[in-house]
Amino acid sequence: MFSFTVESQDSSTSARAGRIQTAHGEIRTPVFMPVGTLGSVKAVHQYELKEAVQAQIILGNTYHLYLRPGVGTLEKAGGLHRFNSWAYPILTDSGGYQIYSLSHKRKISEEGVLFSSHIDGSSHVFTPESVMDIQRQIGADIVMAFDECTPYPCDYAYAKSSMGLTHRWLARCCRRFDETEGLYGYGQTLFPIVQGSTFPDLRRESAEVVASFNRPGNAIGGLSVGEPAEDMYAMTELVCGILPKEKPRYLMGVGTPSNILESIALGIDMFDCVLPSRNARHGVLYTKRGIIHIKNLKWKEDFSPIDEESDCPSSCFYTRAYLRHLLHSKEILGAQIATLHNLSFFLWLTREARRQIQQGTFFEWKKHLLPELERRL
Amino acid sequence: MFSFTVESQDSSTSARAGRIQTAHGEIRTPVFMPVGTLGSVKAVHQYELKEAVQAQIILGNTYHLYLRPGVGTLEKAGGLHRFNSWAYPILTDSGGYQIYSLSHKRKISEEGVLFSSHIDGSSHVFTPESVMDIQRQIGADIVMAFDECTPYPCDYAYAKSSMGLTHRWLARCCRRFDETEGLYGYGQTLFPIVQGSTFPDLRRESAEVVASFNRPGNAIGGLSVGEPAEDMYAMTELVCGILPKEKPRYLMGVGTPSNILESIALGIDMFDCVLPSRNARHGVLYTKRGIIHIKNLKWKEDFSPIDEESDCPSSCFYTRAYLRHLLHSKEILGAQIATLHNLSFFLWLTREARRQIQQGTFFEWKKHLLPELERRL
């Protein structure tokens, strides 16, 4: 069970507002998806995610969940939704990105990837088929194809051959996915991933190949890995021009508030990023008026609320001085408050973008807001 | 503003149910007070403390708050209640215990204690007068006298001379406290502390001296520092027989659920301990049916709620397998869930003790419950 409806199309940009239906409920787009690496969005309760953050869908990382708690446990639980008591939509990545960024050693072949666990060094193999099976066991509503995410910079020859491998793996992912069924009585949906680094001809080719698979939604990977923002936007624009309009587009691992607004304007519907939650734990807070480095001395005796304009109750309840003190003292509550704040802000940002698209004011609103978002308070 | 009313007296033990009035609201006793070392009960939001845990009063540690955020900041905030947004009663200890347990080096003299910070090694002096002033700046509803907490074991001569010092310091604390006023428009109350290690004659003398100061409430310190439980109970019983019945009695740093029930039976009204919160972070959970070591393999695939009998919503919401996974993976949410669980249990325990006292069934209830509480599940 999966459907996507475009409800409004912005007249001056490629932004659109839509609705995705999944077995675990509806997702109104554009949407930001908080990252719940190990089945938990760090420092946030599931009911806070729903109520304070207003999250509609969260991510799980296949690599992490495969290692801990392990797919055997997840299958016995009846899938990740049952395991972590999050009854709403979940998306899982394919594990590829973590293999490349976390695993001690890895060996890529046509068959798949041999890698060693970052926890205990044990050896494991992921293939397109096994990753589909694992994501069946996890039971996310949206599952991602197994790809190779190229680093930046990346030479043309490597990017081209890697892209070819990603496409061959995609065919294997689709075959395996279509031969199998969800294990828990509800349907799942597979999204393929466009690669091609920052090379326009490769991105074009990859987008065409991916579109030809005709899956219910499509993703763009391999961006936000260190390339200049202009390259990211150029590749996103090019790919969005090829991926079908009637299907949701997911830009993986993006990004800053500005990145998100610019990419919405290019036609992106879905985002995920660890930025708001990770930066929260380091004291970087996002607001409508700019960025607060809350650990700075400047905030030591600021007894005003963290952000009175926030939708997040705790950002109106606690003071800046208190949050600064908690983060300096490494108190867990500091991570809790800051994470709630940033995730609420990212969810507000995509929710407000949706509203502006619907009322035809997205372009003006974005133009006005962008310089505010970058300001350092 | 402070008053205490004994509402019910148990017929077969010295247990009683009462009410304390403070400027920040009422406390129904017996009561367990969660420890909020640095102005935060680790991993728990203030609104969760009130709603899920049903805490009535929390502790702050003078030593920690003096070092971070510092009393200057707290005074500018308008006191700790304003700083941490906890609008209900707060008690602060005198810092003595932390000086002895945390500080790198310390030198005790008649005047006070010279110690170095555990954070940066800087030198500081606490005297009975300065500790009263600091607690005025923090602004807790109940403040504690500056004492020396003797270690266990402790030889008689040292215990006797230390007790003498504690009594002379108490006189200085009372003088300074009575010469000064609360800084924030509400009254504060000073509790003296009985010392005397495990020596009955010293405990008797100390209780008599403390009682003679005729303060609105009294505390028993220097117990739960490693002595056998029988010694702790014997000293508590002896001291409770001397401290006036019409004033609340606070047994500092106690303890396990069994310790709390036995001490309620001896006439104690108030408790604090890091045990429930610290043990929570290590995966030790307290329930009405015994103790769960949630990190054990036994719970790996137990998909039942953490504790269906808990008053704490999250203990009914999440599963044992999930909490085990979070604690093994060092996810912050694990500490959050486990801490909420244990604090809820300790608050339930004292609330239920109160109810049983009121209905005249405390003794039977305690006798039945004690073996359950010690059982390992």
XYZ file of N, CA and C in Angstrom, chain B residues 178-367:
570
model
N 19.602 32.790 60.490
C 18.581 33.613 61.147
C 18.849 35.112 60.987
N 20.090 35.455 60.706
C 20.438 36.873 60.473
C 20.100 37.324 59.056
N 19.832 36.353 58.187
C 19.625 36.683 56.773
C 18.200 36.306 56.364
N 17.865 36.683 55.148
C 16.521 36.384 54.645
C 16.612 35.793 53.249
N 15.547 35.136 52.828
C 15.478 34.647 51.454
C 15.605 35.820 50.488
N 16.262 35.589 49.370
C 16.537 36.689 48.429
C 15.419 36.906 47.421
N 14.474 35.972 47.375
C 13.525 36.009 46.254
C 12.071 36.181 46.690
N 11.884 36.682 47.930
C 10.520 37.003 48.344
C 9.749 35.855 48.978
N 10.429 34.734 49.209
C 9.752 33.646 49.923
C 10.692 33.118 51.004
N 10.125 32.463 52.001
C 10.915 31.955 53.112
C 11.609 30.641 52.796
N 12.706 30.403 53.512
C 13.417 29.126 53.414
C 13.496 28.530 54.817
N 13.780 27.245 54.887
C 13.817 26.557 56.179
C 15.108 25.764 56.298
N 15.758 25.888 57.450
C 17.024 25.188 57.678
C 16.803 23.921 58.502
N 17.315 22.799 57.985
C 17.287 21.546 58.742
C 18.695 21.260 59.285
N 18.850 20.996 60.574
C 20.135 20.522 61.107
C 20.287 19.020 60.851
N 21.505 18.528 60.997
C 21.805 17.128 60.671
C 22.440 16.422 61.868
N 21.872 15.289 62.231
C 22.429 14.442 63.291
C 23.587 13.631 62.719
N 24.744 13.626 63.414
C 25.854 12.753 63.022
C 26.144 11.782 64.174
N 27.360 11.221 64.206
C 27.705 10.296 65.294
C 28.023 8.886 64.833
N 28.194 8.742 63.503
C 28.586 7.442 62.943
C 27.668 6.326 63.464
N 28.227 5.176 63.810
C 27.389 4.047 64.257
C 27.501 3.837 65.772
N 27.863 4.905 66.476
C 28.025 4.785 67.932
C 26.773 5.311 68.636
N 26.060 4.415 69.342
C 24.777 4.811 69.940
C 24.891 6.030 70.855
N 25.938 6.090 71.669
C 25.989 7.226 72.600
C 26.211 8.539 71.851
N 27.006 8.481 70.782
C 27.222 9.701 69.990
C 25.931 10.089 69.266
N 25.264 9.106 68.666
C 24.000 9.390 67.971
C 22.985 10.006 68.941
N 22.925 9.447 70.169
C 21.978 9.974 71.158
C 22.311 11.429 71.475
N 23.611 11.668 71.735
C 24.036 13.034 72.071
C 23.730 13.990 70.913
N 24.050 13.536 69.693
C 23.851 14.401 68.535
C 22.364 14.690 68.320
N 21.534 13.682 68.483
C 20.089 13.884 68.306
C 19.566 14.878 69.342
N 20.079 14.781 70.559
C 19.630 15.708 71.610
C 20.070 17.137 71.312
N 21.318 17.271 70.884
C 21.826 18.607 70.526
C 20.994 19.176 69.375
N 20.808 18.368 68.339
C 20.058 18.826 67.162
C 18.628 19.214 67.560
N 17.981 18.375 68.367
C 16.605 18.665 68.788
C 16.537 19.981 69.564
N 17.602 20.246 70.328
C 17.596 21.449 71.168
C 17.642 22.733 70.347
N 18.060 22.628 69.097
C 18.080 23.819 68.238
C 16.664 24.197 67.788
N 15.754 23.259 67.928
C 14.333 23.539 67.706
C 14.045 24.137 66.326
N 14.620 23.506 65.297
C 14.342 23.973 63.928
C 13.080 23.272 63.418
N 12.497 23.722 62.315
C 11.209 23.161 61.856
C 11.275 21.732 61.320
N 12.472 21.228 61.030
C 12.618 19.852 60.559
C 14.031 19.400 60.870
N 14.266 18.094 60.892
C 15.578 17.572 61.265
C 16.007 16.450 60.322
N 17.319 16.304 60.182
C 17.826 15.277 59.278
C 18.818 14.371 59.984
N 18.954 13.168 59.442
C 19.937 12.213 59.936
C 20.939 11.971 58.818
N 22.191 12.325 59.069
C 23.235 12.144 58.068
C 24.214 11.071 58.489
N 25.193 10.794 57.624
C 26.262 9.870 57.975
C 25.840 8.415 58.006
N 24.656 8.111 57.455
C 24.249 6.700 57.337
C 24.188 6.345 55.855
N 24.000 5.057 55.559
C 24.000 4.598 54.172
C 25.334 4.939 53.510
N 26.423 4.828 54.296
C 27.763 5.106 53.764
C 28.618 3.839 53.783
N 27.946 2.665 53.859
C 28.683 1.412 53.799
C 28.472 0.532 55.021
N 27.819 1.053 56.063
C 27.599 0.254 57.281
C 26.528 -0.814 57.020
N 26.514 -1.893 57.828
C 25.463 -2.906 57.676
C 24.083 -2.269 57.868
N 23.092 -2.831 57.178
C 21.743 -2.267 57.254
C 21.230 -2.268 58.690
N 21.572 -3.309 59.482
C 21.079 -3.356 60.872
C 21.585 -2.153 61.661
N 22.841 -1.774 61.423
C 23.387 -0.595 62.113
C 22.624 0.661 61.699
N 22.344 0.755 60.384
C 21.611 1.925 59.908
C 20.246 2.004 60.581
N 19.537 0.853 60.636
C 18.212 0.853 61.250
C 18.307 1.161 62.750
N 19.327 0.577 63.409
C 19.467 0.797 64.859
C 19.696 2.285 65.151
N 20.563 2.919 64.367
C 20.852 4.344 64.580
C 19.614 5.189 64.260
N 18.917 4.810 63.188
C 17.721 5.564 62.792
C 16.651 5.466 63.876
N 16.468 4.264 64.409
C 15.451 4.068 65.451
C 15.784 4.890 66.691
N 17.063 4.810 67.079
C 17.511 5.536 68.264
C 17.277 7.049 68.084
N 17.680 7.558 66.931
C 17.574 9.003 66.688
C 16.113 9.440 66.557
N 15.302 8.610 65.878
C 13.880 8.964 65.726
C 13.178 9.026 67.082
N 13.688 8.276 68.046
C 13.106 8.301 69.384
C 13.376 9.605 70.117
N 14.371 10.335 69.637
C 14.763 11.589 70.306
C 14.266 12.810 69.532
N 14.377 12.760 68.212
C 13.931 13.911 67.405
C 12.422 14.077 67.580
N 11.958 15.299 67.684
C 10.534 15.517 67.998
C 9.609 14.941 66.936
N 8.516 14.361 67.397
C 7.526 13.714 66.529
C 6.802 14.704 65.635
N 6.673 15.933 66.100
C 5.850 16.912 65.376
C 6.624 17.611 64.265
N 7.858 17.168 64.033
C 8.647 17.764 62.954
C 9.081 16.684 61.963
N 9.205 17.047 60.689
C 9.598 16.027 59.712
C 11.030 15.551 59.950
N 11.232 14.265 59.649
C 12.560 13.657 59.799
C 13.026 13.175 58.424
N 14.231 13.570 58.101
C 14.782 13.295 56.760
C 16.017 12.414 56.918
N 15.968 11.219 56.329
C 17.110 10.300 56.381
C 17.897 10.450 55.077
N 19.072 11.062 55.173
C 19.802 11.477 53.972
C 20.477 10.318 53.239
N 20.280 10.284 51.929
C 21.019 9.334 51.090
C 20.503 7.907 51.135
N 19.318 7.682 51.653
C 18.733 6.337 51.753
C 17.549 6.253 50.788
N 17.441 5.165 50.062
C 18.300 4.004 49.947
C 17.620 3.053 49.007
N 17.673 1.761 49.316
C 16.962 0.758 48.509
C 15.479 0.802 48.873
N 14.632 0.184 48.051
C 13.206 0.148 48.421
C 12.990 -0.436 49.819
N 13.709 -1.508 50.161
C 13.551 -2.100 51.492
C 14.015 -1.137 52.582
N 15.160 -0.499 52.368
C 15.655 0.489 53.334
C 14.606 1.558 53.599
N 13.949 1.984 52.518
C 12.964 3.058 52.649
C 11.770 2.587 53.468
N 11.260 1.392 53.171
C 10.095 0.896 53.921
C 10.433 0.697 55.397
N 11.597 0.109 55.666
C 11.981 -0.114 57.070
C 12.153 1.212 57.802
N 12.693 2.205 57.101
C 12.941 3.495 57.755
C 11.651 4.276 57.949
N 10.695 4.096 57.035
C 9.375 4.706 57.248
C 8.781 4.144 58.544
N 8.960 2.833 58.723
C 8.418 2.183 59.930
C 9.064 2.731 61.202
N 10.268 3.283 61.058
C 10.980 3.826 62.223
C 10.657 5.301 62.454
N 9.885 5.893 61.535
C 9.466 7.274 61.754
C 10.066 8.295 60.806
N 10.672 7.822 59.714
C 11.269 8.751 58.733
C 10.192 9.215 57.745
N 10.298 10.496 57.373
C 9.307 11.099 56.474
C 9.855 11.430 55.090
N 11.174 11.655 55.005
C 11.755 12.139 53.746
C 13.015 11.340 53.405
N 13.160 11.049 52.118
C 14.312 10.286 51.625
C 14.850 10.907 50.346
N 16.151 10.715 50.127
C 16.707 11.009 48.810
C 17.789 9.980 48.556
N 18.019 9.678 47.294
C 19.098 8.752 46.964
C 19.326 8.775 45.458
N 20.597 8.620 45.049
C 20.871 8.522 43.616
C 20.618 7.112 43.095
N 20.363 6.164 43.999
C 20.223 4.765 43.591
C 19.258 4.543 42.417
N 18.017 5.002 42.494
C 17.098 4.699 41.381
C 17.573 5.277 40.054
N 18.097 6.505 40.069
C 18.493 7.116 38.798
C 19.833 6.550 38.309
N 20.797 6.402 39.203
C 22.092 5.862 38.767
C 21.949 4.408 38.309
N 21.268 3.593 39.093
C 21.091 2.191 38.698
C 20.283 2.059 37.413
N 19.358 2.955 37.196
C 18.592 2.929 35.946
C 19.544 2.981 34.758
N 20.499 3.873 34.817
C 21.419 4.033 33.682
C 22.281 2.789 33.487
N 22.385 1.960 34.525
C 23.108 0.695 34.387
C 22.171 -0.484 34.146
N 20.884 -0.203 33.959
C 19.972 -1.281 33.581
C 19.354 -2.045 34.737
N 19.426 -1.513 35.947
C 18.783 -2.170 37.093
C 17.441 -1.487 37.337
N 16.366 -2.267 37.173
C 15.021 -1.712 37.279
C 14.304 -2.274 38.501
N 13.640 -1.404 39.241
C 12.886 -1.810 40.425
C 11.409 -1.931 40.073
N 10.796 -3.036 40.516
C 9.358 -3.223 40.305
C 8.736 -3.781 41.585
N 7.404 -3.822 41.594
C 6.680 -4.372 42.752
C 6.959 -5.860 42.937
N 7.441 -6.511 41.865
C 7.669 -7.955 41.931
C 9.133 -8.329 42.014
N 10.013 -7.315 42.092
C 11.436 -7.605 42.222
C 12.280 -6.775 41.276
N 13.537 -7.178 41.168
C 14.519 -6.390 40.437
C 14.817 -7.027 39.081
N 14.773 -6.219 38.038
C 15.071 -6.679 36.681
C 16.436 -6.135 36.263
N 17.363 -7.018 35.936
C 18.627 -6.595 35.326
C 18.400 -6.652 33.819
N 17.951 -5.546 33.276
C 17.391 -5.546 31.922
C 18.447 -5.826 30.858
N 19.730 -5.648 31.181
C 20.756 -5.918 30.168
C 21.022 -7.422 29.992
N 20.494 -8.237 30.899
C 20.734 -9.678 30.783
C 20.089 -10.272 29.528
N 20.715 -11.345 29.046
C 20.268 -12.029 27.840
C 18.803 -12.465 27.942
N 18.415 -12.815 29.147
C 17.052 -13.249 29.445
C 15.967 -12.346 28.840
N 16.248 -11.058 28.727
C 15.232 -10.096 28.289
C 15.336 -9.752 26.815
N 16.294 -10.386 26.114
C 16.585 -10.007 24.722
C 15.359 -10.077 23.822
N 14.547 -11.082 24.014
C 13.374 -11.218 23.148
C 12.081 -11.240 23.952
N 12.087 -10.455 25.037
C 10.869 -10.294 25.829
C 10.173 -9.024 25.337
N 9.140 -9.249 24.530
C 8.467 -8.110 23.890
C 7.252 -7.645 24.692
N 7.219 -8.006 25.967
C 6.140 -7.489 26.822
C 6.561 -6.115 27.356
N 5.591 -5.346 27.840
C 5.930 -4.009 28.359
C 6.948 -4.103 29.501
N 7.723 -3.053 29.675
C 8.742 -3.017 30.725
C 8.110 -3.374 32.068
N 6.994 -2.760 32.384
C 6.312 -3.048 33.644
C 4.865 -2.566 33.528
N 3.986 -3.504 33.277
C 2.579 -3.139 33.073
C 1.937 -2.605 34.340
N 2.542 -2.912 35.492
C 1.958 -2.454 36.753
C 2.474 -1.074 37.152
N 3.362 -0.510 36.347
C 3.944 0.793 36.692
C 2.942 1.914 36.452
N 3.062 2.960 37.252
C 2.282 4.181 37.025
C 2.885 5.015 35.900
N 4.074 4.631 35.457
C 4.810 5.448 34.500
C 4.388 5.080 33.072
N 3.836 6.025 32.317
C 3.327 5.682 30.979
C 4.381 5.015 30.100
N 5.633 5.464 30.162
C 6.613 4.890 29.235
C 6.972 3.455 29.606
N 6.803 3.065 30.856
C 7.080 1.677 31.250
C 5.995 0.732 30.744
N 4.833 1.267 30.454
C 3.769 0.451 29.847
C 3.861 0.492 28.320
N 4.523 1.514 27.790
C 4.552 1.790 26.352
C 5.668 1.018 25.640
N 6.872 1.049 26.191
C 8.019 0.392 25.541
C 8.176 -1.044 26.053
N 8.855 -1.872 25.247
C 9.065 -3.263 25.660
C 10.419 -3.442 26.344
N 10.513 -4.565 27.059
C 11.773 -4.913 27.737
C 12.897 -5.113 26.716
N 12.581 -5.798 25.628
C 13.602 -6.060 24.605
C 14.144 -4.745 24.039
N 13.256 -3.789 23.843
C 13.674 -2.499 23.284
C 14.562 -1.741 24.269
N 14.152 -1.703 25.531
C 14.964 -1.001 26.538
C 16.330 -1.668 26.674
N 16.346 -3.006 26.669
C 17.622 -3.727 26.731
C 18.531 -3.309 25.564
N 17.956 -3.300 24.369
C 18.706 -2.906 23.172
C 19.262 -1.479 23.319
N 18.443 -0.565 23.796
C 18.888 0.830 23.918
C 20.039 0.949 24.911
N 19.949 0.249 26.045
C 21.009 0.363 27.050
C 22.287 -0.300 26.558
N 22.151 -1.446 25.878
C 23.341 -2.085 25.310
C 23.996 -1.204 24.256
N 23.191 -0.486 23.493
C 23.724 0.356 22.421
C 24.092 1.750 22.924
N 23.974 1.961 24.224
C 24.283 3.255 24.838
C 23.481 4.399 24.217
N 22.247 4.106 23.840
C 21.359 5.148 23.331
C 20.814 5.962 24.505
N 20.790 7.279 24.344
C 20.330 8.168 25.416
C 18.906 7.810 25.852
N 18.076 7.416 24.891
C 16.688 7.101 25.225
C 16.598 5.976 26.261
N 17.574 5.087 26.274
C 17.595 4.022 27.277
C 17.673 4.597 28.687
N 18.579 5.555 28.876
C 18.695 6.209 30.188
C 17.403 6.939 30.532
N 16.781 7.552 29.528
C 15.541 8.284 29.781
C 14.435 7.349 30.279
N 14.242 6.250 29.549
C 13.156 5.325 29.889
C 13.409 4.667 31.247
N 14.636 4.206 31.461
C 14.944 3.488 32.703
C 14.854 4.419 33.915
N 15.304 5.665 33.757
C 15.242 6.604 34.878
C 13.803 6.936 35.229
N 13.000 7.210 34.205
C 11.578 7.456 34.463
C 10.973 6.278 35.214
N 11.321 5.079 34.774
C 10.753 3.894 35.417
C 11.110 3.834 36.904
N 12.405 3.908 37.205
C 12.819 3.742 38.606
C 12.309 4.865 39.503
N 12.387 6.096 39.020
C 11.899 7.192 39.861
C 10.393 7.044 40.087
N 9.662 6.654 39.059
C 8.228 6.422 39.239
C 7.987 5.364 40.306
N 8.829 4.333 40.260
C 8.652 3.269 41.247
C 8.908 3.779 42.665
N 9.977 4.524 42.854
C 10.291 5.033 44.198
C 9.210 6.004 44.696
N 8.662 6.774 43.773
C 7.587 7.683 44.182
C 6.303 6.900 44.472
N 6.062 5.861 43.688
C 4.910 5.000 43.988
C 5.076 4.384 45.379
N 6.293 3.915 45.662
C 6.550 3.207 46.919
C 6.219 4.094 48.122
N 6.670 5.339 48.114
C 6.390 6.212 49.264
C 4.925 6.668 49.257
N 4.351 6.845 48.076
C 2.941 7.243 47.994
C 2.031 6.115 48.519
N 2.387 4.891 48.127
C 1.596 3.742 48.570
C 1.793 3.504 50.077
N 3.016 3.707 50.555
C 3.269 3.587 52.002
C 2.357 4.563 52.745
N 2.270 5.762 52.238
C 1.397 6.783 52.847
C -0.067 6.315 52.901
N -0.513 5.749 51.785
C -1.895 5.274 51.713
C -2.142 4.145 52.723
N -1.158 3.241 52.795
C -1.297 2.113 53.722
C -1.288 2.601 55.168
N -0.454 3.602 55.460
C -0.442 4.174 56.817
C -1.813 4.760 57.119
N -2.340 5.491 56.156
C -3.632 6.152 56.373
C -4.765 5.166 56.605
N -4.674 4.010 55.933
C -5.767 3.048 56.125
C -5.442 1.979 57.170
N -4.315 2.176 57.880
C -4.005 1.288 59.004
C -3.480 -0.078 58.636
N -2.989 -0.225 57.388
C -2.528 -1.546 56.926
C -1.041 -1.554 56.597
N -0.321 -0.538 57.027
C 1.084 -0.393 56.632
C 1.932 -1.601 57.022
N 1.784 -2.064 58.256
C 2.656 -3.128 58.748
C 2.496 -4.413 57.930
N 1.251 -4.815 57.719
C 0.987 -6.029 56.943
C 1.456 -5.879 55.499
N 1.177 -4.741 54.944
C 1.574 -4.459 53.557
C 3.089 -4.552 53.405
N 3.801 -3.909 54.325
C 5.264 -3.919 54.283
C 5.796 -5.353 54.426
N 5.244 -6.103 55.344
C 5.695 -7.475 55.591
C 5.523 -8.328 54.328
